[in-house]
XYZ file of C-alpha atoms in Angstrom:
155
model
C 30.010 112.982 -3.552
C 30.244 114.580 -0.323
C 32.784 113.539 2.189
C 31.943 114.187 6.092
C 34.646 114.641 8.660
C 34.695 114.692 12.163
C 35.437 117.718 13.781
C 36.061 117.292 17.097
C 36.195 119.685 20.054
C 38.616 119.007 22.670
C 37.803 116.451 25.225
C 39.642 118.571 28.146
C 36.309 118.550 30.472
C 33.412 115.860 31.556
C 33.559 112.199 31.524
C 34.392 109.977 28.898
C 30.678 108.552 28.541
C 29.726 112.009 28.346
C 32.304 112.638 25.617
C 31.453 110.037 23.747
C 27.540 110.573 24.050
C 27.904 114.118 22.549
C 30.473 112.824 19.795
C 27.998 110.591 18.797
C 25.066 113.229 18.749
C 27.195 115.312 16.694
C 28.110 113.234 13.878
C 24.293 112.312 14.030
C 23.604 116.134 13.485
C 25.541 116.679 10.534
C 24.405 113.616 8.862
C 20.910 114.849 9.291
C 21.797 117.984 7.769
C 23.676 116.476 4.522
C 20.193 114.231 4.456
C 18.413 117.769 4.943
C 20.080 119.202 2.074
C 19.080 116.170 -0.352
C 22.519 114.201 -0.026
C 21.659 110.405 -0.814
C 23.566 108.591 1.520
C 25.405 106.677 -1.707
C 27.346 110.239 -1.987
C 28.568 110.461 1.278
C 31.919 109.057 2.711
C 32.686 109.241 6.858
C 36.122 109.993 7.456
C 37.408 110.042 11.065
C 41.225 110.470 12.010
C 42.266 109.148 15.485
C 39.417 109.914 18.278
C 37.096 111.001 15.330
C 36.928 107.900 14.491
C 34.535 106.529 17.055
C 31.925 109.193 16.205
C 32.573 107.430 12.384
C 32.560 103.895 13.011
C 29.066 104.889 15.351
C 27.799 106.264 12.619
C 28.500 103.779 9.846
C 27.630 101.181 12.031
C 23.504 102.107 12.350
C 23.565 103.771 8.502
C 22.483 101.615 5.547
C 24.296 102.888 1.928
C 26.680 104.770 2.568
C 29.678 105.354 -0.436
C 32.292 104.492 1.900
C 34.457 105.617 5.419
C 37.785 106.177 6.000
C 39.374 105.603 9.303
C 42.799 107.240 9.737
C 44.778 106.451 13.122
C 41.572 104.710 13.925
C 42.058 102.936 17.445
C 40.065 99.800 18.781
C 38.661 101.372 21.982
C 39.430 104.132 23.976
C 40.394 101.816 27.003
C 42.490 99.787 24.371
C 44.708 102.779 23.835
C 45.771 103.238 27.644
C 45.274 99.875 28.558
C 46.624 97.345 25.740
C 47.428 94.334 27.203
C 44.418 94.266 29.637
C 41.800 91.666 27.681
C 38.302 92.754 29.671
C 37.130 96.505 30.852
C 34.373 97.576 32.781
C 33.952 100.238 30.642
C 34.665 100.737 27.044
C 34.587 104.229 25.593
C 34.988 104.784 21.765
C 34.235 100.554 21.204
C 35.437 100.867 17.464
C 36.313 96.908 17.915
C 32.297 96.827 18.726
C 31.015 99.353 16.202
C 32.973 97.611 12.688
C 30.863 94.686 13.398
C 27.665 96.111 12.023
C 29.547 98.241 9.444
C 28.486 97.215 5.702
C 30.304 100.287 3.649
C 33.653 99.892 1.753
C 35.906 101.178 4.729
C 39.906 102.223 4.258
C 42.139 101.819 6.788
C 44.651 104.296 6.953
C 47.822 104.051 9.562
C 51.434 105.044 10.467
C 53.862 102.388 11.248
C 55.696 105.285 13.336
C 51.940 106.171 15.483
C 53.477 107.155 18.798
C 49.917 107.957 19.734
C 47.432 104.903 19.132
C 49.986 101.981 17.914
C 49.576 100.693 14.427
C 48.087 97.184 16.052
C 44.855 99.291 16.131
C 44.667 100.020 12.524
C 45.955 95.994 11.598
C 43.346 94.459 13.549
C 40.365 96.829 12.668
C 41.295 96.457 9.292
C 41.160 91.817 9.655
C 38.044 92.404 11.401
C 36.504 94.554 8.424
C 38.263 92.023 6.380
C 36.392 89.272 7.891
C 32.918 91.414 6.532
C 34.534 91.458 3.156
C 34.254 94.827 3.150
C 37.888 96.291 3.824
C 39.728 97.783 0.602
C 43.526 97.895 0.562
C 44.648 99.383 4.139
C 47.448 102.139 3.839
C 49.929 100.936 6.424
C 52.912 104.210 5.999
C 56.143 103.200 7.165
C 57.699 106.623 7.791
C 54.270 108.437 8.968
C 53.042 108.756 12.390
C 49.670 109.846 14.100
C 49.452 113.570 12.534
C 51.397 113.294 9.421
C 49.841 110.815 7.103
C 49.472 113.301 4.432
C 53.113 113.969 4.491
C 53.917 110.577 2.542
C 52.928 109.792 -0.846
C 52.032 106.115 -1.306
């Protein structure tokens, strides 16, 4: 099985459509290569933690087979994060809320209760959407973690 994780660069520089079109062509890329080295898409599991996982959720979205993603610190969108309690944008970077739709691998949710980053709502209502696909597993809601320490806690 191989497991694929985002790497991301920083996004100090460009636009956020920008951003987000080269995140996507880089997730792209390395999934062609694991395909180019003879990796059946049944061995690989998507893993993206926090921004990484919009390039994940992209991904999953358009790929058929696929073992399984995890999304850790996952948020909804990226206007979602500075903009929670506005209910329409003009624009919608990073639309993970969008992109779980057309998901159809088993997907973990992974969160902390303590995110002072991208609040824990994110990871509860991606995880009921992928519920509503049946295709959620048991989320991993930490109390005591936040946004870069999940692997701190032992559940």
């Amino acid at each position: 099985m191989t497991i694929a994780q985002n790497l991301m660069p920083s996004l100090t520089e460009g636009d956020s459509l920008r951003a987000q079109s080269n995140l996507y062509a880089d997730v792209e890329a390395a999934y062609g290569f694991l395909q180019g080295l003879g990796t059946p898409s049944s061995d690989i599991v998507l893993y993206g933690q926090s921004i990484g996982s919009a390039p994940t959720t992209h991904l999953a979205a358009r790929t058929v087979g696929l073992r399984g993603s995890v999304l850790h610190s996952a948020l909804l969108s990226g206007m979602k994060v500075f903009f929670p309690e506005w209910k329409w944008y003009p624009v919608n970077v990073f639309p993970n809320v969008k992109n779980v739709q057309n998901m159809t691998c088993p997907v973990l949710v992974i969160h902390g209760l303590r995110d002072e980053i991208i609040d824990v709502s994110h990871g509860i209502e991606l995880h009921r959407l992928l519920q509503l696909r049946s295709i959620s597993v048991m989320p991993l809601f930490l109390p005591d973690a936040s946004h870069n320490d999940i692997e701190c806690f032992a559940e």
